[in-house]
């Protein structure tokens, strides 16, 4: 893997930051994409090797083209793509607006599709490539109050499976990593939403999320990064949804 070119979206913090640092530690050159340049700089400061900071809003229609083109000018084609950018939304069905729905689809489904679509031709030509999408345990099951988020994650898992089937004989693997509740800023936002809507304390809200996982705790970003690295390192695993949720989905 030494000196292969990787691209990680959502690399500014949380899971994406940990994935970027893990790939860098394994010897890859890592292009870091997120909206916040300062957050990307902090990610880069913790990487072991060469990085490229590329601030971008992945929901913009031309973002995938612009990001890939910049990487290609400097390092060559992307060989490892990790689509880690994402966000959640919680509301009752009747309070989920069209804008809420579209925002979840744009970020969690359409953006990964565009980045995968842009990466595939060079990978196919090279006869080698790794694509990993950070999905969610919500890609498998439905829970109350997260209809838009769940629909987007179900959709992106369908994208992964279809792309894996199409590319199976090309040397390109496509997998999803499906975390449960991870100890990240996104989960902190979920806790704040629970507090605001239920009157529970932050400690009670956090404990409720921990109880959703049989191991009784939140997943760490490093544990998700381990699963991503497994998908990158393996040539025989493709079309899979790797659950990192403490046994919640079996």
mmCIF file of N, CA and C in Angstrom, residues 17-113:
data_model
loop_
_atom_site.group_PDB
_atom_site.id
_atom_site.type_symbol
_atom_site.label_atom_id
_atom_site.label_comp_id
_atom_site.label_asym_id
_atom_site.label_seq_id
_atom_site.Cartn_x
_atom_site.Cartn_y
_atom_site.Cartn_z
ATOM 1 N N UNK A 17 -11.624 11.759 10.334
ATOM 2 C CA UNK A 17 -10.271 12.106 10.781
ATOM 3 C C UNK A 17 -9.496 10.853 11.175
ATOM 4 N N UNK A 18 -10.136 9.967 11.911
ATOM 5 C CA UNK A 18 -9.454 8.749 12.359
ATOM 6 C C UNK A 18 -9.100 7.849 11.179
ATOM 7 N N UNK A 19 -9.992 7.759 10.197
ATOM 8 C CA UNK A 19 -9.710 6.958 9.010
ATOM 9 C C UNK A 19 -8.521 7.529 8.251
ATOM 10 N N UNK A 20 -8.510 8.840 8.068
ATOM 11 C CA UNK A 20 -7.403 9.474 7.346
ATOM 12 C C UNK A 20 -6.075 9.193 8.032
ATOM 13 N N UNK A 21 -6.051 9.320 9.333
ATOM 14 C CA UNK A 21 -4.810 9.086 10.058
ATOM 15 C C UNK A 21 -4.400 7.619 10.011
ATOM 16 N N UNK A 22 -5.381 6.726 10.010
ATOM 17 C CA UNK A 22 -5.051 5.297 9.906
ATOM 18 C C UNK A 22 -4.444 4.989 8.540
ATOM 19 N N UNK A 23 -5.043 5.485 7.478
ATOM 20 C CA UNK A 23 -4.501 5.242 6.147
ATOM 21 C C UNK A 23 -3.106 5.845 6.007
ATOM 22 N N UNK A 24 -2.916 7.033 6.546
ATOM 23 C CA UNK A 24 -1.600 7.659 6.501
ATOM 24 C C UNK A 24 -0.580 6.822 7.258
ATOM 25 N N UNK A 25 -0.975 6.295 8.396
ATOM 26 C CA UNK A 25 -0.082 5.453 9.175
ATOM 27 C C UNK A 25 0.296 4.164 8.471
ATOM 28 N N UNK A 26 -0.541 3.730 7.541
ATOM 29 C CA UNK A 26 -0.256 2.521 6.765
ATOM 30 C C UNK A 26 0.576 2.829 5.525
ATOM 31 N N UNK A 27 0.940 4.080 5.323
ATOM 32 C CA UNK A 27 1.845 4.446 4.243
ATOM 33 C C UNK A 27 1.212 5.079 3.030
ATOM 34 N N UNK A 28 -0.097 5.323 3.057
ATOM 35 C CA UNK A 28 -0.756 5.930 1.907
ATOM 36 C C UNK A 28 -0.613 7.446 1.947
ATOM 37 N N UNK A 29 -0.610 8.060 0.777
ATOM 38 C CA UNK A 29 -0.770 9.502 0.670
ATOM 39 C C UNK A 29 -2.268 9.796 0.721
ATOM 40 N N UNK A 30 -2.651 10.766 1.531
ATOM 41 C CA UNK A 30 -4.074 10.939 1.812
ATOM 42 C C UNK A 30 -4.523 12.359 1.484
ATOM 43 N N UNK A 31 -5.487 12.467 0.588
ATOM 44 C CA UNK A 31 -6.150 13.735 0.303
ATOM 45 C C UNK A 31 -7.334 13.876 1.245
ATOM 46 N N UNK A 32 -7.417 15.011 1.914
ATOM 47 C CA UNK A 32 -8.400 15.238 2.958
ATOM 48 C C UNK A 32 -9.450 16.227 2.469
ATOM 49 N N UNK A 33 -10.711 15.834 2.535
ATOM 50 C CA UNK A 33 -11.801 16.673 2.037
ATOM 51 C C UNK A 33 -12.841 16.889 3.130
ATOM 52 N N UNK A 34 -13.196 18.122 3.350
ATOM 53 C CA UNK A 34 -14.308 18.538 4.207
ATOM 54 C C UNK A 34 -14.517 20.022 3.955
ATOM 55 N N UNK A 35 -15.533 20.607 4.555
ATOM 56 C CA UNK A 35 -15.809 22.016 4.302
ATOM 57 C C UNK A 35 -14.875 22.948 5.065
ATOM 58 N N UNK A 36 -14.420 22.528 6.254
ATOM 59 C CA UNK A 36 -13.686 23.413 7.150
ATOM 60 C C UNK A 36 -12.179 23.220 6.996
ATOM 61 N N UNK A 37 -11.493 24.217 6.470
ATOM 62 C CA UNK A 37 -10.047 24.121 6.247
ATOM 63 C C UNK A 37 -9.283 23.928 7.559
ATOM 64 N N UNK A 38 -9.694 24.628 8.618
ATOM 65 C CA UNK A 38 -8.986 24.519 9.889
ATOM 66 C C UNK A 38 -9.088 23.104 10.459
ATOM 67 N N UNK A 39 -10.263 22.507 10.341
ATOM 68 C CA UNK A 39 -10.410 21.135 10.806
ATOM 69 C C UNK A 39 -9.539 20.183 9.993
ATOM 70 N N UNK A 40 -9.481 20.400 8.703
ATOM 71 C CA UNK A 40 -8.625 19.563 7.860
ATOM 72 C C UNK A 40 -7.159 19.724 8.231
ATOM 73 N N UNK A 41 -6.755 20.947 8.551
ATOM 74 C CA UNK A 41 -5.368 21.180 8.956
ATOM 75 C C UNK A 41 -5.043 20.416 10.231
ATOM 76 N N UNK A 42 -5.998 20.349 11.158
ATOM 77 C CA UNK A 42 -5.763 19.588 12.387
ATOM 78 C C UNK A 42 -5.664 18.096 12.088
ATOM 79 N N UNK A 43 -6.484 17.619 11.163
ATOM 80 C CA UNK A 43 -6.354 16.217 10.750
ATOM 81 C C UNK A 43 -4.986 15.960 10.145
ATOM 82 N N UNK A 44 -4.571 16.834 9.242
ATOM 83 C CA UNK A 44 -3.283 16.669 8.573
ATOM 84 C C UNK A 44 -2.134 16.663 9.564
ATOM 85 N N UNK A 45 -2.240 17.478 10.627
ATOM 86 C CA UNK A 45 -1.152 17.565 11.601
ATOM 87 C C UNK A 45 -0.938 16.256 12.342
ATOM 88 N N UNK A 46 -1.945 15.402 12.369
ATOM 89 C CA UNK A 46 -1.818 14.119 13.043
ATOM 90 C C UNK A 46 -1.533 12.958 12.116
ATOM 91 N N UNK A 47 -1.364 13.246 10.830
ATOM 92 C CA UNK A 47 -1.066 12.185 9.865
ATOM 93 C C UNK A 47 0.434 11.914 9.817
ATOM 94 N N UNK A 48 0.775 10.686 9.471
ATOM 95 C CA UNK A 48 2.177 10.271 9.501
ATOM 96 C C UNK A 48 2.923 10.613 8.222
ATOM 97 N N UNK A 49 2.201 10.773 7.122
ATOM 98 C CA UNK A 49 2.857 10.980 5.834
ATOM 99 C C UNK A 49 2.269 12.128 5.061
ATOM 100 N N UNK A 50 2.409 12.052 3.745
ATOM 101 C CA UNK A 50 1.986 13.140 2.868
ATOM 102 C C UNK A 50 0.468 13.283 2.876
ATOM 103 N N UNK A 51 0.022 14.536 2.961
ATOM 104 C CA UNK A 51 -1.406 14.827 2.905
ATOM 105 C C UNK A 51 -1.647 15.983 1.948
ATOM 106 N N UNK A 52 -2.883 16.100 1.502
ATOM 107 C CA UNK A 52 -3.327 17.207 0.671
ATOM 108 C C UNK A 52 -4.641 17.699 1.249
ATOM 109 N N UNK A 53 -4.715 18.965 1.600
ATOM 110 C CA UNK A 53 -5.913 19.547 2.193
ATOM 111 C C UNK A 53 -6.743 20.188 1.091
ATOM 112 N N UNK A 54 -7.976 19.702 0.929
ATOM 113 C CA UNK A 54 -8.839 20.152 -0.154
ATOM 114 C C UNK A 54 -10.220 20.514 0.403
ATOM 115 N N UNK A 55 -10.397 21.735 0.885
ATOM 116 C CA UNK A 55 -11.714 22.133 1.389
ATOM 117 C C UNK A 55 -12.758 22.091 0.268
ATOM 118 N N UNK A 56 -13.879 21.466 0.544
ATOM 119 C CA UNK A 56 -14.941 21.369 -0.460
ATOM 120 C C UNK A 56 -16.233 20.953 0.207
ATOM 121 N N UNK A 57 -17.331 21.388 -0.370
ATOM 122 C CA UNK A 57 -18.661 20.934 0.024
ATOM 123 C C UNK A 57 -19.034 19.794 -0.909
ATOM 124 N N UNK A 58 -19.046 18.571 -0.387
ATOM 125 C CA UNK A 58 -19.240 17.404 -1.254
ATOM 126 C C UNK A 58 -20.625 17.358 -1.866
ATOM 127 N N UNK A 59 -21.563 18.157 -1.360
ATOM 128 C CA UNK A 59 -22.904 18.146 -1.954
ATOM 129 C C UNK A 59 -22.999 19.001 -3.206
ATOM 130 N N UNK A 60 -21.966 19.799 -3.484
ATOM 131 C CA UNK A 60 -21.961 20.580 -4.716
ATOM 132 C C UNK A 60 -21.805 19.636 -5.917
ATOM 133 N N UNK A 61 -22.585 19.829 -6.972
ATOM 134 C CA UNK A 61 -22.550 18.892 -8.103
ATOM 135 C C UNK A 61 -21.169 18.687 -8.723
ATOM 136 N N UNK A 62 -20.321 19.715 -8.725
ATOM 137 C CA UNK A 62 -19.009 19.601 -9.357
ATOM 138 C C UNK A 62 -17.895 19.268 -8.369
ATOM 139 N N UNK A 63 -18.224 19.039 -7.105
ATOM 140 C CA UNK A 63 -17.181 18.815 -6.100
ATOM 141 C C UNK A 63 -16.333 17.592 -6.413
ATOM 142 N N UNK A 64 -16.955 16.488 -6.789
ATOM 143 C CA UNK A 64 -16.196 15.266 -7.059
ATOM 144 C C UNK A 64 -15.211 15.485 -8.203
ATOM 145 N N UNK A 65 -15.655 16.152 -9.250
ATOM 146 C CA UNK A 65 -14.774 16.411 -10.396
ATOM 147 C C UNK A 65 -13.606 17.306 -9.987
ATOM 148 N N UNK A 66 -13.884 18.373 -9.282
ATOM 149 C CA UNK A 66 -12.828 19.314 -8.904
ATOM 150 C C UNK A 66 -11.812 18.666 -7.972
ATOM 151 N N UNK A 67 -12.295 17.915 -6.990
ATOM 152 C CA UNK A 67 -11.393 17.275 -6.036
ATOM 153 C C UNK A 67 -10.514 16.239 -6.726
ATOM 154 N N UNK A 68 -11.114 15.379 -7.523
ATOM 155 C CA UNK A 68 -10.326 14.351 -8.213
ATOM 156 C C UNK A 68 -9.312 14.976 -9.165
ATOM 157 N N UNK A 69 -9.733 16.003 -9.877
ATOM 158 C CA UNK A 69 -8.820 16.638 -10.829
ATOM 159 C C UNK A 69 -7.604 17.227 -10.121
ATOM 160 N N UNK A 70 -7.811 17.834 -8.961
ATOM 161 C CA UNK A 70 -6.693 18.409 -8.208
ATOM 162 C C UNK A 70 -5.744 17.322 -7.720
ATOM 163 N N UNK A 71 -6.284 16.226 -7.247
ATOM 164 C CA UNK A 71 -5.439 15.112 -6.792
ATOM 165 C C UNK A 71 -4.655 14.533 -7.962
ATOM 166 N N UNK A 72 -5.311 14.372 -9.088
ATOM 167 C CA UNK A 72 -4.650 13.803 -10.266
ATOM 168 C C UNK A 72 -3.513 14.680 -10.759
ATOM 169 N N UNK A 73 -3.676 15.979 -10.670
ATOM 170 C CA UNK A 73 -2.610 16.885 -11.112
ATOM 171 C C UNK A 73 -1.356 16.751 -10.248
ATOM 172 N N UNK A 74 -1.543 16.401 -8.989
ATOM 173 C CA UNK A 74 -0.415 16.367 -8.061
ATOM 174 C C UNK A 74 0.134 14.956 -7.840
ATOM 175 N N UNK A 75 -0.758 14.012 -7.630
ATOM 176 C CA UNK A 75 -0.336 12.664 -7.249
ATOM 177 C C UNK A 75 -0.711 11.577 -8.249
ATOM 178 N N UNK A 76 -1.653 11.847 -9.115
ATOM 179 C CA UNK A 76 -2.180 10.806 -9.983
ATOM 180 C C UNK A 76 -3.547 10.354 -9.504
ATOM 181 N N UNK A 77 -4.118 9.337 -10.155
ATOM 182 C CA UNK A 77 -5.496 8.930 -9.859
ATOM 183 C C UNK A 77 -5.671 8.408 -8.433
ATOM 184 N N UNK A 78 -6.871 8.583 -7.922
ATOM 185 C CA UNK A 78 -7.240 8.041 -6.616
ATOM 186 C C UNK A 78 -7.332 6.521 -6.716
ATOM 187 N N UNK A 79 -6.649 5.848 -5.798
ATOM 188 C CA UNK A 79 -6.664 4.381 -5.767
ATOM 189 C C UNK A 79 -7.504 3.832 -4.625
ATOM 190 N N UNK A 80 -7.635 4.606 -3.554
ATOM 191 C CA UNK A 80 -8.459 4.227 -2.405
ATOM 192 C C UNK A 80 -9.397 5.388 -2.106
ATOM 193 N N UNK A 81 -10.679 5.145 -2.224
ATOM 194 C CA UNK A 81 -11.687 6.159 -1.929
ATOM 195 C C UNK A 81 -12.460 5.749 -0.690
ATOM 196 N N UNK A 82 -12.475 6.619 0.308
ATOM 197 C CA UNK A 82 -13.322 6.411 1.481
ATOM 198 C C UNK A 82 -14.317 7.560 1.540
ATOM 199 N N UNK A 83 -15.572 7.257 1.296
ATOM 200 C CA UNK A 83 -16.643 8.265 1.341
ATOM 201 C C UNK A 83 -17.169 8.310 2.766
ATOM 202 N N UNK A 84 -16.605 9.234 3.548
ATOM 203 C CA UNK A 84 -16.946 9.292 4.961
ATOM 204 C C UNK A 84 -17.804 10.464 5.362
ATOM 205 N N UNK A 85 -18.029 11.416 4.466
ATOM 206 C CA UNK A 85 -18.842 12.575 4.813
ATOM 207 C C UNK A 85 -20.289 12.154 5.028
ATOM 208 N N UNK A 86 -20.886 12.680 6.069
ATOM 209 C CA UNK A 86 -22.280 12.347 6.334
ATOM 210 C C UNK A 86 -22.809 13.139 7.511
ATOM 211 N N UNK A 87 -24.101 13.087 7.686
ATOM 212 C CA UNK A 87 -24.753 13.769 8.804
ATOM 213 C C UNK A 87 -26.069 13.071 9.077
ATOM 214 N N UNK A 88 -26.635 13.369 10.240
ATOM 215 C CA UNK A 88 -27.909 12.781 10.615
ATOM 216 C C UNK A 88 -28.998 13.829 10.758
ATOM 217 N N UNK A 89 -30.218 13.351 10.878
ATOM 218 C CA UNK A 89 -31.362 14.234 11.120
ATOM 219 C C UNK A 89 -32.413 13.436 11.866
ATOM 220 N N UNK A 90 -32.965 14.064 12.887
ATOM 221 C CA UNK A 90 -33.988 13.394 13.692
ATOM 222 C C UNK A 90 -35.234 14.267 13.782
ATOM 223 N N UNK A 91 -36.364 13.680 13.425
ATOM 224 C CA UNK A 91 -37.652 14.362 13.555
ATOM 225 C C UNK A 91 -38.762 13.354 13.304
ATOM 226 N N UNK A 92 -39.931 13.628 13.856
ATOM 227 C CA UNK A 92 -41.079 12.795 13.525
ATOM 228 C C UNK A 92 -41.376 12.919 12.040
ATOM 229 N N UNK A 93 -42.005 11.896 11.487
ATOM 230 C CA UNK A 93 -42.287 11.889 10.053
ATOM 231 C C UNK A 93 -42.992 13.157 9.598
ATOM 232 N N UNK A 94 -44.032 13.544 10.319
ATOM 233 C CA UNK A 94 -44.824 14.690 9.879
ATOM 234 C C UNK A 94 -44.089 16.010 10.057
ATOM 235 N N UNK A 95 -42.975 15.982 10.781
ATOM 236 C CA UNK A 95 -42.171 17.192 10.963
ATOM 237 C C UNK A 95 -40.902 17.172 10.102
ATOM 238 N N UNK A 96 -40.751 16.147 9.306
ATOM 239 C CA UNK A 96 -39.610 16.069 8.387
ATOM 240 C C UNK A 96 -39.984 16.804 7.107
ATOM 241 N N UNK A 97 -39.307 17.898 6.847
ATOM 242 C CA UNK A 97 -39.646 18.724 5.688
ATOM 243 C C UNK A 97 -39.000 18.178 4.421
ATOM 244 N N UNK A 98 -39.448 18.691 3.287
ATOM 245 C CA UNK A 98 -38.804 18.335 2.025
ATOM 246 C C UNK A 98 -37.326 18.715 2.057
ATOM 247 N N UNK A 99 -37.017 19.848 2.671
ATOM 248 C CA UNK A 99 -35.621 20.286 2.748
ATOM 249 C C UNK A 99 -34.787 19.336 3.606
ATOM 250 N N UNK A 100 -35.349 18.858 4.721
ATOM 251 C CA UNK A 100 -34.653 17.877 5.560
ATOM 252 C C UNK A 100 -34.365 16.609 4.763
ATOM 253 N N UNK A 101 -35.393 16.128 4.083
ATOM 254 C CA UNK A 101 -35.277 14.909 3.282
ATOM 255 C C UNK A 101 -34.201 15.061 2.211
ATOM 256 N N UNK A 102 -34.241 16.163 1.489
ATOM 257 C CA UNK A 102 -33.299 16.366 0.402
ATOM 258 C C UNK A 102 -31.873 16.512 0.920
ATOM 259 N N UNK A 103 -31.711 17.154 2.073
ATOM 260 C CA UNK A 103 -30.373 17.334 2.640
ATOM 261 C C UNK A 103 -29.749 15.994 2.984
ATOM 262 N N UNK A 104 -30.529 15.072 3.526
ATOM 263 C CA UNK A 104 -30.004 13.743 3.847
ATOM 264 C C UNK A 104 -29.628 12.976 2.576
ATOM 265 N N UNK A 105 -30.461 13.050 1.558
ATOM 266 C CA UNK A 105 -30.146 12.360 0.307
ATOM 267 C C UNK A 105 -28.918 12.966 -0.366
ATOM 268 N N UNK A 106 -28.840 14.292 -0.372
ATOM 269 C CA UNK A 106 -27.712 14.958 -1.035
ATOM 270 C C UNK A 106 -26.383 14.571 -0.406
ATOM 271 N N UNK A 107 -26.324 14.580 0.909
ATOM 272 C CA UNK A 107 -25.054 14.342 1.593
ATOM 273 C C UNK A 107 -24.735 12.865 1.748
ATOM 274 N N UNK A 108 -25.711 12.062 2.131
ATOM 275 C CA UNK A 108 -25.447 10.665 2.484
ATOM 276 C C UNK A 108 -25.569 9.698 1.323
ATOM 277 N N UNK A 109 -26.167 10.111 0.221
ATOM 278 C CA UNK A 109 -26.364 9.207 -0.912
ATOM 279 C C UNK A 109 -25.823 9.768 -2.220
ATOM 280 N N UNK A 110 -26.251 10.957 -2.593
ATOM 281 C CA UNK A 110 -25.836 11.494 -3.895
ATOM 282 C C UNK A 110 -24.352 11.834 -3.917
ATOM 283 N N UNK A 111 -23.841 12.435 -2.860
ATOM 284 C CA UNK A 111 -22.412 12.775 -2.836
ATOM 285 C C UNK A 111 -21.523 11.530 -2.936
ATOM 286 N N UNK A 112 -21.766 10.470 -2.142
ATOM 287 C CA UNK A 112 -20.963 9.256 -2.348
ATOM 288 C C UNK A 112 -21.076 8.699 -3.762
ATOM 289 N N UNK A 113 -22.281 8.729 -4.328
ATOM 290 C CA UNK A 113 -22.448 8.256 -5.701
ATOM 291 C C UNK A 113 -21.550 9.012 -6.660
#
